[in-house]
């Protein structure tokens, strides 16, 4: 299994390159210009269509424009908006938010274009149960050109990648994550969480897209409004910090973010890269998933649903992601203040950082930094490794208030500095990461097991960006709990309302996971319909729900297996869908401009409400 995971990781390394980001961005700019800035249309005409102003009950389709938008949003608005933004800021600094905005706006054009294409080629043989998506676009589109066999093959490839994404990232990853968070918060076994989720999801998806649309039409507005209200309340208590936050965002968008407190700094290029990644991958723009939900919309005008779809990145990125960013930055969760102000533990004496050497599996010498007393550890396979160890300091009063007492396997870090500036951070600061160990025997003292931080910069993750030259020393004799992703957002809210952030993340995890799983179940269902036909849908739904239980039954020990498969499916979806968008872009844009010409001439009118 480990060899298979390593293979998938290597393949994903080739799929998920910076070139994918550049191609997505370039395609978005192309459709922005080609459509005559569709973003403006989405924010004006798109709102009118979504609110039902142009609805006609006699049009083909299964759900309303609003329900289709909600179903698509339920798959995109989720923990990624809470966790992904926090990661982008922690790595790229406040400037990442600016580039997130820019690409979020460009993503609106991507979304409008791909949904318009799917609406043009959707199958409405059964008006109450239409089928659409990139697989139908390429199959039907190429059939018209006499290349039906090629189109069918490409459609099959897309569906296979779609199914991988649906059952892994859209299903098992969500269930595993909720099970883990629920166990941490309520001490409830993961299997119980899986059983509850499986029943809830089954009750929804058994009713098909109409029930999915109805549930999403209630769940998505509720969870979005709940999160927006909480974020606005937190911002209200920190209103005096907002002007400075915006100043930092704009200043750091075009220069390096200065290191300070618990933040090791962010280079200009790092801010751009992580801001763009967050915006593009959060909204799933260009991935080809959302068009499947929108294809069920009740309308005879393909472009009208494309206009509605343009609202997705605006809601997902410009509103929800921005609120997360403002909460983190305004509460000081990124830097946590200077020196002891945000510390979770204070050493009586600063530990010494030393350079250690170990042998890898091939016998090659590896140099790494560690902190404290070098200690030999033996893992389950008998492999011996040397890690630094220091006694665990008592948690500070403020640390206990925000995060509780130390727990076994809590992740921590200390800030060191020395040597030359690092390209990823534009500073010479280093994160020395470690894990809290609380022995089962009460007589043994708890300690911190510090990670082996490799000196080879190419092998170091952004979380532990290293500097060249010189042995680092601690900036201050303090440690911080390492909040990553969603836990950083929870920590930011806890700084304003101690303890509340943990419960918010728990509730959000359940709501967002359920909404994501029901929408992705429909995406996978449409892939099954294309591959095998309607007869296989029932079997697919049973398997889909059983996999929820499998993910929480202890068979999957970490998210590595699921994550690698999910990344593979999602990455391949993008590489297949973008060429489809470009090939049929002319068809979509001709329909786009024709629609708005008819709208301007009065040929398309609001529905008569009597």
Coordinates of C-alpha atoms in Angstrom, one line a residue:
X1 CA 0.0 0.0 0.0
X2 CA 2.9 2.4 0.8
X3 CA 4.4 1.8 -2.6
X4 CA 1.1 2.5 -4.2
X5 CA 0.7 5.7 -2.3
X6 CA 4.2 6.8 -3.3
X7 CA 3.3 6.1 -6.9
X8 CA 0.1 8.1 -6.7
X9 CA 2.0 10.9 -5.0
X10 CA 4.6 11.0 -7.8
X11 CA 1.9 11.1 -10.5
X12 CA 0.1 13.9 -8.7
X13 CA 3.3 15.8 -8.6
X14 CA 3.3 15.9 -12.4
X15 CA -0.5 16.6 -12.6
X16 CA -0.6 19.4 -10.0
X17 CA 2.1 21.7 -11.3
X18 CA 2.2 25.5 -11.5
X19 CA 1.4 25.1 -15.2
X20 CA -2.1 23.9 -14.3
X21 CA -2.6 27.1 -12.4
X22 CA -1.4 29.3 -15.2
X23 CA -3.5 27.4 -17.8
X24 CA -6.6 27.8 -15.6
X25 CA -5.9 31.5 -15.0
X26 CA -5.3 32.1 -18.7
X27 CA -8.5 30.3 -19.7
X28 CA -10.4 32.5 -17.2
X29 CA -8.9 35.7 -18.7
X30 CA -9.8 34.5 -22.2
X31 CA -13.4 33.9 -21.3
X32 CA -13.6 37.1 -19.4
X33 CA -12.7 39.1 -22.5
X34 CA -14.5 36.8 -24.9
X35 CA -17.8 37.1 -22.9
X36 CA -17.5 40.9 -22.6
X37 CA -16.9 40.6 -18.8
X38 CA -19.5 38.1 -17.8
X39 CA -18.8 38.9 -14.1
X40 CA -21.0 42.1 -14.5
X41 CA -23.8 40.0 -16.1
X42 CA -23.7 37.5 -13.2
X43 CA -24.0 40.2 -10.6
X44 CA -26.9 41.9 -12.3
X45 CA -28.9 39.6 -14.6
X46 CA -27.7 36.5 -12.8
X47 CA -29.3 37.7 -9.5
X48 CA -32.6 38.4 -11.4
X49 CA -32.7 34.9 -12.9
X50 CA -31.7 33.2 -9.6
X51 CA -34.6 34.9 -7.7
X52 CA -37.1 33.5 -10.2
X53 CA -37.8 36.6 -12.3
X54 CA -37.6 34.6 -15.5
X55 CA -38.9 31.2 -14.3
X56 CA -41.3 29.3 -16.5
X57 CA -42.9 26.1 -15.0
X58 CA -43.2 24.6 -18.5
X59 CA -39.5 24.7 -19.2
X60 CA -37.5 21.4 -19.2
X61 CA -35.6 20.6 -16.0
X62 CA -35.9 19.2 -12.5
X63 CA -35.0 22.0 -10.2
X64 CA -35.1 25.8 -10.1
X65 CA -32.2 28.1 -10.8
X66 CA -31.8 28.8 -7.1
X67 CA -31.8 25.1 -6.2
X68 CA -29.3 24.4 -8.9
X69 CA -27.0 27.2 -7.6
X70 CA -27.5 25.9 -4.1
X71 CA -26.6 22.3 -5.1
X72 CA -23.5 23.4 -6.8
X73 CA -22.5 25.7 -3.9
X74 CA -23.1 22.9 -1.4
X75 CA -20.2 21.1 -3.1
X76 CA -17.9 24.1 -3.1
X77 CA -18.7 26.1 0.0
X78 CA -17.3 23.9 2.8
X79 CA -14.4 23.4 5.1
X80 CA -12.1 24.5 2.3
X81 CA -13.4 28.0 2.8
X82 CA -12.5 27.8 6.4
X83 CA -9.3 25.7 6.2
X84 CA -7.9 26.6 2.8
X85 CA -7.9 30.3 3.4
X86 CA -6.2 29.9 6.7
X87 CA -3.4 27.8 5.1
X88 CA -3.0 30.4 2.3
X89 CA -2.6 33.2 4.8
X90 CA -0.3 31.3 7.0
X91 CA 2.0 30.5 4.1
X92 CA 1.7 33.6 1.8
X93 CA 0.8 36.2 4.4
X94 CA -2.0 38.8 4.1
X95 CA -1.2 39.6 0.4
X96 CA -2.6 36.2 -0.6
X97 CA -6.1 37.6 0.1
X98 CA -5.7 40.2 -2.7
X99 CA -4.7 37.6 -5.3
X100 CA -7.6 35.4 -4.0
X101 CA -9.9 38.2 -4.9
X102 CA -8.4 38.7 -8.4
X103 CA -8.7 35.1 -9.3
X104 CA -12.1 34.7 -7.7
X105 CA -13.4 37.4 -10.1
X106 CA -11.7 35.6 -13.1
X107 CA -13.2 32.3 -11.9
X108 CA -16.7 33.7 -12.4
X109 CA -16.0 33.8 -16.2
X110 CA -14.7 30.2 -16.1
X111 CA -17.8 29.0 -14.3
X112 CA -20.2 30.8 -16.6
X113 CA -18.5 29.4 -19.7
X114 CA -18.4 25.8 -18.6
X115 CA -22.0 25.8 -17.4
X116 CA -23.2 27.4 -20.6
X117 CA -21.5 24.7 -22.6
X118 CA -23.1 21.9 -20.5
X119 CA -26.6 23.5 -20.9
X120 CA -26.2 23.6 -24.7
X121 CA -25.4 19.9 -24.9
X122 CA -27.5 18.5 -22.0
X123 CA -29.8 15.5 -22.6
X124 CA -33.5 16.4 -21.9
X125 CA -35.1 13.3 -23.3
X126 CA -36.7 13.0 -19.9
X127 CA -37.5 16.7 -19.2
X128 CA -37.9 16.0 -15.4
X129 CA -34.5 14.2 -15.2
X130 CA -32.0 15.9 -17.5
X131 CA -28.4 14.9 -17.8
X132 CA -25.4 17.1 -18.5
X133 CA -21.8 17.9 -17.8
X134 CA -18.5 17.9 -19.7
X135 CA -18.9 14.2 -20.8
X136 CA -22.1 15.1 -22.6
X137 CA -20.5 18.2 -24.1
X138 CA -17.6 16.4 -25.7
X139 CA -19.7 13.3 -26.7
X140 CA -22.5 15.2 -28.4
X141 CA -20.3 18.1 -29.6
X142 CA -17.9 15.8 -31.4
X143 CA -20.7 13.6 -32.7
X144 CA -21.9 16.7 -34.6
X145 CA -18.5 16.9 -36.2
X146 CA -18.4 13.2 -37.2
X147 CA -16.0 12.4 -34.4
X148 CA -18.5 10.6 -32.1
X149 CA -16.1 7.7 -31.2
X150 CA -13.4 10.1 -30.0
X151 CA -15.9 12.2 -28.1
X152 CA -17.3 9.1 -26.4
X153 CA -13.8 8.0 -25.3
X154 CA -12.9 11.4 -23.8
X155 CA -16.3 11.4 -22.1
X156 CA -15.6 8.0 -20.5
X157 CA -12.2 9.2 -19.3
X158 CA -13.8 12.2 -17.7
X159 CA -16.4 10.1 -16.0
X160 CA -13.8 7.7 -14.6
X161 CA -11.9 10.7 -13.0
X162 CA -15.2 12.1 -11.9
X163 CA -16.1 8.9 -10.0
X164 CA -12.7 8.7 -8.3
X165 CA -13.2 12.3 -7.1
X166 CA -16.8 11.6 -6.0
X167 CA -16.2 8.6 -3.8
X168 CA -12.9 9.9 -2.4
X169 CA -12.7 13.6 -1.9
X170 CA -16.4 14.2 -2.2
X171 CA -17.4 11.3 0.1
X172 CA -14.8 9.3 2.1
X173 CA -12.5 12.3 2.9
X174 CA -15.5 14.2 4.2
X175 CA -16.7 11.3 6.4
X176 CA -13.2 10.6 7.8
X177 CA -12.6 14.3 8.6
X178 CA -16.0 14.7 10.4
X179 CA -15.4 11.5 12.3
X180 CA -12.0 12.6 13.4
X181 CA -13.2 16.1 14.5
X182 CA -16.2 14.6 16.3
X183 CA -14.0 12.2 18.2
X184 CA -11.7 14.9 19.3
X185 CA -14.5 17.2 20.4
X186 CA -17.2 14.7 21.8
X187 CA -15.1 11.6 22.2
X188 CA -17.6 9.7 20.0
X189 CA -16.3 6.7 18.0
X190 CA -15.8 7.5 14.4
X191 CA -17.9 4.6 13.3
X192 CA -21.0 6.1 15.0
X193 CA -20.4 9.3 13.0
X194 CA -20.1 7.2 9.8
X195 CA -23.4 5.4 10.5
X196 CA -25.2 8.7 11.1
X197 CA -23.8 10.3 8.0
X198 CA -24.6 7.3 5.9
X199 CA -28.2 7.3 7.0
X200 CA -28.6 11.1 6.5
X201 CA -27.0 11.0 3.0
X202 CA -29.0 8.0 2.0
X203 CA -32.3 9.6 2.9
X204 CA -31.4 12.6 0.8
X205 CA -29.9 11.0 -2.3
X206 CA -32.6 8.3 -2.6
X207 CA -34.9 11.1 -3.7
X208 CA -32.7 12.1 -6.6
X209 CA -31.8 15.6 -7.8
X210 CA -35.1 17.1 -6.8
X211 CA -34.6 16.2 -3.1
X212 CA -30.9 17.1 -3.3
X213 CA -31.9 20.5 -4.7
X214 CA -34.5 21.0 -2.1
X215 CA -32.2 20.1 0.8
X216 CA -29.3 22.1 -0.6
X217 CA -31.7 25.0 -1.1
X218 CA -32.3 25.1 2.6
X219 CA -28.9 23.8 4.0
X220 CA -26.6 26.1 1.9
X221 CA -28.3 29.4 2.7
X222 CA -28.5 28.4 6.4
X223 CA -24.9 27.4 6.8
X224 CA -23.7 30.4 4.8
X225 CA -25.8 32.9 6.7
X226 CA -24.8 31.3 10.0
X227 CA -21.1 31.6 9.2
X228 CA -21.4 35.1 7.8
X229 CA -23.3 36.3 11.0
X230 CA -20.6 34.8 13.3
X231 CA -17.8 36.3 11.2
X232 CA -19.5 39.7 11.1
X233 CA -19.9 39.7 14.9
X234 CA -16.2 38.8 15.4
X235 CA -15.3 41.6 13.0
X236 CA -17.6 44.0 14.8
X237 CA -15.6 43.5 18.0
X238 CA -12.4 44.2 16.1
X239 CA -13.7 47.0 13.9
X240 CA -10.7 49.2 14.8
X241 CA -8.3 46.7 13.3
X242 CA -10.1 46.4 9.9
X243 CA -8.5 49.5 8.2
X244 CA -5.0 48.2 9.1
X245 CA -5.9 44.7 7.9
X246 CA -6.9 46.0 4.4
X247 CA -3.7 48.1 4.4
X248 CA -1.7 45.0 5.1
X249 CA -3.5 43.0 2.4
X250 CA -2.8 45.6 -0.3
X251 CA 0.7 46.3 0.8
X252 CA 1.6 42.6 1.0
X253 CA 0.0 41.9 -2.3
X254 CA 3.0 43.6 -4.1
X255 CA 5.8 43.0 -1.6
X256 CA 6.9 40.5 1.0
X257 CA 4.9 40.0 4.2
X258 CA 7.1 40.9 7.2
X259 CA 7.7 38.2 9.8
X260 CA 6.5 38.7 13.3
X261 CA 5.4 36.7 16.3
X262 CA 4.3 33.3 15.2
X263 CA 4.4 34.2 11.5
X264 CA 7.7 33.5 9.7
X265 CA 7.0 35.8 6.8
X266 CA 5.8 35.4 3.2
X267 CA 7.5 36.2 -0.1
X268 CA 5.7 38.2 -2.8
X269 CA 5.6 35.2 -5.2
X270 CA 4.3 32.9 -2.4
X271 CA 1.4 35.3 -1.7
X272 CA 0.4 35.3 -5.4
X273 CA 0.7 31.5 -5.8
X274 CA -1.3 30.6 -2.7
X275 CA -3.9 33.3 -3.2
X276 CA -4.6 32.0 -6.7
X277 CA -4.6 28.4 -5.7
X278 CA -7.2 29.1 -2.9
X279 CA -9.5 31.0 -5.2
X280 CA -9.4 28.6 -8.2
X281 CA -9.6 25.3 -6.3
X282 CA -12.1 26.5 -3.7
X283 CA -14.8 27.4 -6.3
X284 CA -13.9 24.3 -8.5
X285 CA -13.9 26.7 -11.5
X286 CA -12.9 24.9 -14.6
X287 CA -13.1 21.5 -12.9
X288 CA -16.3 20.4 -14.7
X289 CA -18.2 19.3 -11.6
X290 CA -20.6 22.3 -11.1
X291 CA -22.0 22.1 -14.7
X292 CA -23.5 18.7 -13.7
X293 CA -25.7 20.2 -11.0
X294 CA -26.6 23.2 -13.1
X295 CA -27.6 21.0 -16.0
X296 CA -30.7 19.9 -14.0
X297 CA -32.0 23.5 -13.9
X298 CA -35.5 24.2 -15.3
X299 CA -35.0 26.5 -18.2
X300 CA -35.0 26.5 -22.0
X301 CA -32.3 29.2 -22.2
X302 CA -28.9 27.6 -21.7
X303 CA -27.1 30.9 -21.2
X304 CA -29.4 31.9 -18.3
X305 CA -28.0 29.1 -16.2
X306 CA -24.5 30.0 -17.2
X307 CA -25.1 33.5 -15.9
X308 CA -26.4 32.2 -12.6
X309 CA -23.4 29.9 -12.2
X310 CA -21.1 33.0 -12.4
X311 CA -22.4 33.9 -8.9
X312 CA -20.7 30.8 -7.4
X313 CA -17.1 32.0 -7.2
X314 CA -18.4 35.4 -6.0
X315 CA -20.3 33.8 -3.0
X316 CA -17.6 31.2 -2.4
X317 CA -14.5 33.3 -2.7
X318 CA -15.3 37.0 -2.6
X319 CA -17.7 36.7 0.4
X320 CA -17.1 33.5 2.4
X321 CA -13.3 33.2 1.9
X322 CA -12.8 36.9 2.5
X323 CA -14.7 36.8 5.8
X324 CA -12.5 34.0 7.0
X325 CA -9.4 36.0 6.0
X326 CA -10.6 39.1 7.8
X327 CA -11.4 37.1 11.0
X328 CA -8.0 35.6 11.1
X329 CA -6.1 38.8 10.4
X330 CA -8.3 41.2 12.6
X331 CA -8.1 39.0 15.7
X332 CA -4.3 38.6 15.4
X333 CA -4.4 34.9 15.0
X334 CA -1.7 34.9 12.4
X335 CA 1.1 36.6 14.4
X336 CA -0.5 36.1 17.9
X337 CA 1.3 39.2 19.1
X338 CA 4.9 39.7 20.0
X339 CA 7.0 37.6 22.4
X340 CA 5.1 36.0 25.3
X341 CA 1.7 37.6 24.4
X342 CA 0.5 34.7 22.3
X343 CA 2.7 32.0 23.7
X344 CA 1.3 28.6 24.7
X345 CA 4.3 27.6 26.7
X346 CA 7.5 29.3 28.0
X347 CA 10.8 27.5 28.5
X348 CA 12.7 28.1 31.6
X349 CA 15.8 28.0 29.4
X350 CA 15.9 28.2 25.6
X351 CA 16.7 24.8 24.1
X352 CA 19.7 24.5 21.8
X353 CA 19.3 23.7 18.1
X354 CA 21.8 21.2 16.8
X355 CA 22.8 19.6 13.5
X356 CA 22.3 15.8 13.5
X357 CA 23.1 13.1 10.9
X358 CA 21.1 10.0 10.2
X359 CA 21.1 7.3 7.5
X360 CA 18.3 6.8 5.1
X361 CA 17.1 3.4 3.8
X362 CA 19.9 3.4 1.2
X363 CA 22.5 4.2 3.7
X364 CA 23.0 7.8 2.6
X365 CA 23.7 10.4 5.2
X366 CA 21.0 12.9 5.8
X367 CA 21.6 16.1 7.8
X368 CA 18.8 17.7 9.7
X369 CA 18.2 20.2 12.5
X370 CA 16.6 19.3 15.8
X371 CA 16.1 20.9 19.1
X372 CA 16.8 19.7 22.7
X373 CA 18.5 16.5 23.8
X374 CA 19.1 14.0 20.9
X375 CA 17.2 10.8 21.7
X376 CA 16.9 7.5 19.8
X377 CA 13.4 6.3 18.9
X378 CA 12.4 3.0 17.3
X379 CA 9.3 2.8 15.2
X380 CA 6.9 -0.2 14.7
X381 CA 9.1 -1.5 11.9
X382 CA 12.2 -1.5 14.0
X383 CA 13.7 1.6 12.2
X384 CA 15.8 3.7 14.5
X385 CA 15.8 7.5 14.3
X386 CA 17.2 10.4 16.4
X387 CA 14.9 13.1 17.5
X388 CA 15.4 16.1 19.8
X389 CA 13.5 16.0 23.1
X390 CA 12.7 18.8 25.6
X391 CA 10.6 18.8 28.7
X392 CA 7.1 20.1 28.1
X393 CA 6.6 23.5 29.7
X394 CA 3.3 24.2 31.5
X395 CA 0.7 25.8 29.3
X396 CA 0.2 29.5 29.8
X397 CA -3.0 30.8 31.4
X398 CA -4.0 32.4 28.0
X399 CA -3.2 29.1 26.2
X400 CA -5.4 27.1 28.5
X401 CA -8.2 29.6 28.0
X402 CA -8.1 29.3 24.2
X403 CA -7.0 25.7 23.7
X404 CA -7.3 23.8 26.9
X405 CA -4.6 21.8 28.7
X406 CA -1.9 20.1 26.7
X407 CA -3.1 16.8 25.0
X408 CA -1.1 13.9 23.7
X409 CA 0.0 14.5 20.1
X410 CA -0.7 18.2 20.1
X411 CA 1.4 19.8 17.3
X412 CA 3.6 22.7 18.5
X413 CA 6.3 24.9 17.0
X414 CA 8.9 27.4 18.0
X415 CA 10.4 30.2 15.9
X416 CA 14.1 30.3 15.2
X417 CA 16.3 32.5 13.1
X418 CA 19.7 32.5 11.4
X419 CA 21.5 32.3 8.1
X420 CA 20.2 33.8 4.9
X421 CA 16.7 34.8 3.9
X422 CA 14.6 32.0 2.5
X423 CA 13.0 32.4 -0.9
X424 CA 9.5 31.3 0.3
X425 CA 9.4 33.6 3.3
X426 CA 11.8 36.6 2.5
X427 CA 13.0 36.2 6.1
X428 CA 15.6 34.1 7.9
X429 CA 13.1 32.7 10.3
X430 CA 12.4 29.0 10.7
X431 CA 9.5 26.9 12.2
X432 CA 10.9 24.2 14.4
X433 CA 7.9 21.8 14.6
X434 CA 7.3 19.1 17.2
X435 CA 4.7 16.9 18.9
X436 CA 3.6 16.8 22.5
X437 CA 4.0 13.4 24.1
X438 CA 2.2 12.6 27.4
X439 CA 3.4 9.1 28.5
X440 CA 0.8 6.6 29.7
X441 CA 2.7 6.1 33.0
X442 CA 1.8 9.1 35.2
X443 CA 5.3 8.9 36.8
X444 CA 6.9 9.8 33.4
X445 CA 7.2 13.5 32.6
X446 CA 5.6 14.8 29.4
X447 CA 7.9 16.1 26.7
X448 CA 8.1 17.5 23.2
X449 CA 9.5 15.3 20.4
X450 CA 10.9 17.7 17.9
X451 CA 10.8 16.9 14.2
X452 CA 13.8 16.3 12.0
X453 CA 14.0 19.5 9.9
X454 CA 16.0 18.6 6.9
X455 CA 18.6 21.1 5.7
X456 CA 17.9 20.4 2.1
X457 CA 15.5 23.2 1.2
X458 CA 14.0 21.3 -1.7
X459 CA 12.6 18.7 0.7
X460 CA 11.1 21.0 3.2
X461 CA 7.4 21.9 3.2
X462 CA 6.3 25.5 3.4
X463 CA 5.4 25.0 7.0
X464 CA 9.1 24.6 7.9
X465 CA 10.8 26.8 5.3
X466 CA 14.5 26.9 6.1
X467 CA 17.3 29.4 5.6
X468 CA 20.7 28.6 4.2
X469 CA 23.9 29.2 6.1
X470 CA 24.4 29.2 9.9
X471 CA 22.8 27.3 12.7
X472 CA 19.5 28.8 13.8
X473 CA 18.7 30.0 17.4
X474 CA 15.4 30.6 19.0
X475 CA 13.9 34.1 18.6
X476 CA 12.3 33.7 22.0
X477 CA 12.1 30.7 24.5
X478 CA 8.4 30.1 23.8
X479 CA 6.3 27.6 21.9
X480 CA 3.0 27.9 20.1
X481 CA 0.4 25.3 19.5
X482 CA 0.4 24.6 15.7
X483 CA -3.0 25.5 14.4
X484 CA -3.5 24.5 10.8
X485 CA -6.3 25.1 8.4
X486 CA -9.7 24.9 10.1
X487 CA -8.2 24.9 13.6
X488 CA -6.6 28.3 12.9
X489 CA -10.0 29.8 12.1
X490 CA -11.4 28.2 15.2
X491 CA -8.5 29.7 17.2
X492 CA -9.2 33.1 15.7
X493 CA -12.8 33.0 16.9
X494 CA -11.7 31.6 20.2
X495 CA -9.5 34.7 20.7
X496 CA -12.7 36.7 20.7
X497 CA -15.1 34.2 22.2
X498 CA -13.0 31.5 24.1
X499 CA -14.3 28.0 23.4
X500 CA -16.9 29.0 20.8
X501 CA -14.6 28.4 17.8
X502 CA -14.3 24.7 18.5
X503 CA -18.0 24.2 18.5
X504 CA -18.4 26.3 15.4
X505 CA -15.9 24.1 13.5
X506 CA -17.7 20.9 14.8
X507 CA -21.1 22.2 13.6
X508 CA -19.7 23.5 10.3
X509 CA -17.9 20.2 9.7
X510 CA -21.2 18.3 9.9
X511 CA -23.2 20.7 7.8
X512 CA -20.5 21.3 5.1
X513 CA -19.7 17.5 4.9
X514 CA -23.3 16.5 4.4
X515 CA -23.9 19.2 1.8
X516 CA -20.7 18.2 0.0
X517 CA -21.5 14.5 0.0
X518 CA -25.0 14.8 -1.3
X519 CA -23.9 17.0 -4.2
X520 CA -20.9 14.8 -5.1
X521 CA -23.2 11.8 -5.0
X522 CA -25.2 13.3 -7.8
X523 CA -22.0 14.2 -9.8
X524 CA -20.9 10.6 -9.6
X525 CA -24.4 9.4 -10.4
X526 CA -24.3 11.3 -13.7
X527 CA -21.0 9.7 -14.5
X528 CA -22.6 6.3 -13.9
X529 CA -25.5 7.2 -16.2
X530 CA -23.1 8.1 -18.9
X531 CA -21.0 5.0 -18.5
X532 CA -23.6 2.3 -17.7
X533 CA -27.1 3.8 -17.9
X534 CA -29.9 4.4 -15.4
X535 CA -30.0 0.8 -14.3
X536 CA -26.8 1.1 -12.3
X537 CA -27.7 4.2 -10.3
X538 CA -29.3 2.3 -7.4
X539 CA -26.3 0.1 -7.0
X540 CA -24.0 3.1 -7.1
X541 CA -26.0 4.9 -4.4
X542 CA -25.7 1.8 -2.1
X543 CA -21.9 1.6 -2.6
X544 CA -21.6 5.4 -2.1
X545 CA -23.3 5.2 1.3
X546 CA -21.4 2.1 2.3
X547 CA -18.1 3.8 1.6
X548 CA -19.0 6.5 4.2
X549 CA -19.0 3.7 6.8
X550 CA -15.8 2.2 5.4
X551 CA -14.1 5.6 5.8
X552 CA -14.9 5.7 9.5
X553 CA -14.6 2.1 10.4
X554 CA -10.8 2.2 11.1
X555 CA -9.9 0.7 7.8
X556 CA -8.5 4.1 6.7
X557 CA -5.9 5.2 9.3
X558 CA -5.0 8.5 7.6
X559 CA -6.2 10.7 4.8
X560 CA -3.1 10.0 2.7
X561 CA -4.7 7.1 0.8
X562 CA -7.9 9.0 0.1
X563 CA -6.2 12.3 -0.5
X564 CA -3.9 10.9 -3.2
X565 CA -6.8 9.3 -5.0
X566 CA -8.9 12.4 -4.7
X567 CA -6.0 14.6 -6.0
X568 CA -5.5 12.2 -8.9
X569 CA -9.2 12.3 -9.9
X570 CA -9.6 16.1 -9.4
X571 CA -6.4 16.9 -11.3
X572 CA -7.3 14.7 -14.3
X573 CA -10.8 16.2 -14.3
X574 CA -9.1 19.6 -14.8
X575 CA -6.8 18.4 -17.5
X576 CA -9.7 16.8 -19.4
X577 CA -12.2 19.6 -18.9
X578 CA -10.1 22.6 -19.9
X579 CA -9.5 21.4 -23.4
X580 CA -13.2 20.7 -23.7
X581 CA -13.9 24.3 -22.7
X582 CA -11.5 25.7 -25.2
X583 CA -12.7 23.4 -28.1
X584 CA -16.3 24.3 -27.6
X585 CA -15.7 27.9 -26.3
X586 CA -16.8 29.4 -29.6
X587 CA -20.1 27.6 -29.5
X588 CA -20.8 28.8 -25.9
X589 CA -19.8 32.4 -26.6
X590 CA -21.9 32.6 -29.7
X591 CA -24.9 31.5 -27.6
X592 CA -23.9 33.9 -24.9
X593 CA -23.8 37.0 -27.0
X594 CA -26.9 35.9 -28.9
X595 CA -28.8 35.6 -25.6
X596 CA -27.9 39.0 -24.4
X597 CA -28.7 40.5 -27.8
X598 CA -32.2 39.0 -27.6
X599 CA -32.5 40.2 -24.0
X600 CA -31.6 43.7 -25.0
X601 CA -34.1 43.7 -27.9
X602 CA -36.9 42.6 -25.5
X603 CA -37.3 39.1 -27.0
X604 CA -36.5 37.6 -23.5
X605 CA -38.9 38.9 -20.9
X606 CA -39.5 38.3 -17.2
X607 CA -42.2 35.7 -16.4
X608 CA -45.8 36.9 -16.3
X609 CA -46.9 36.5 -12.7
X610 CA -50.5 37.4 -13.5

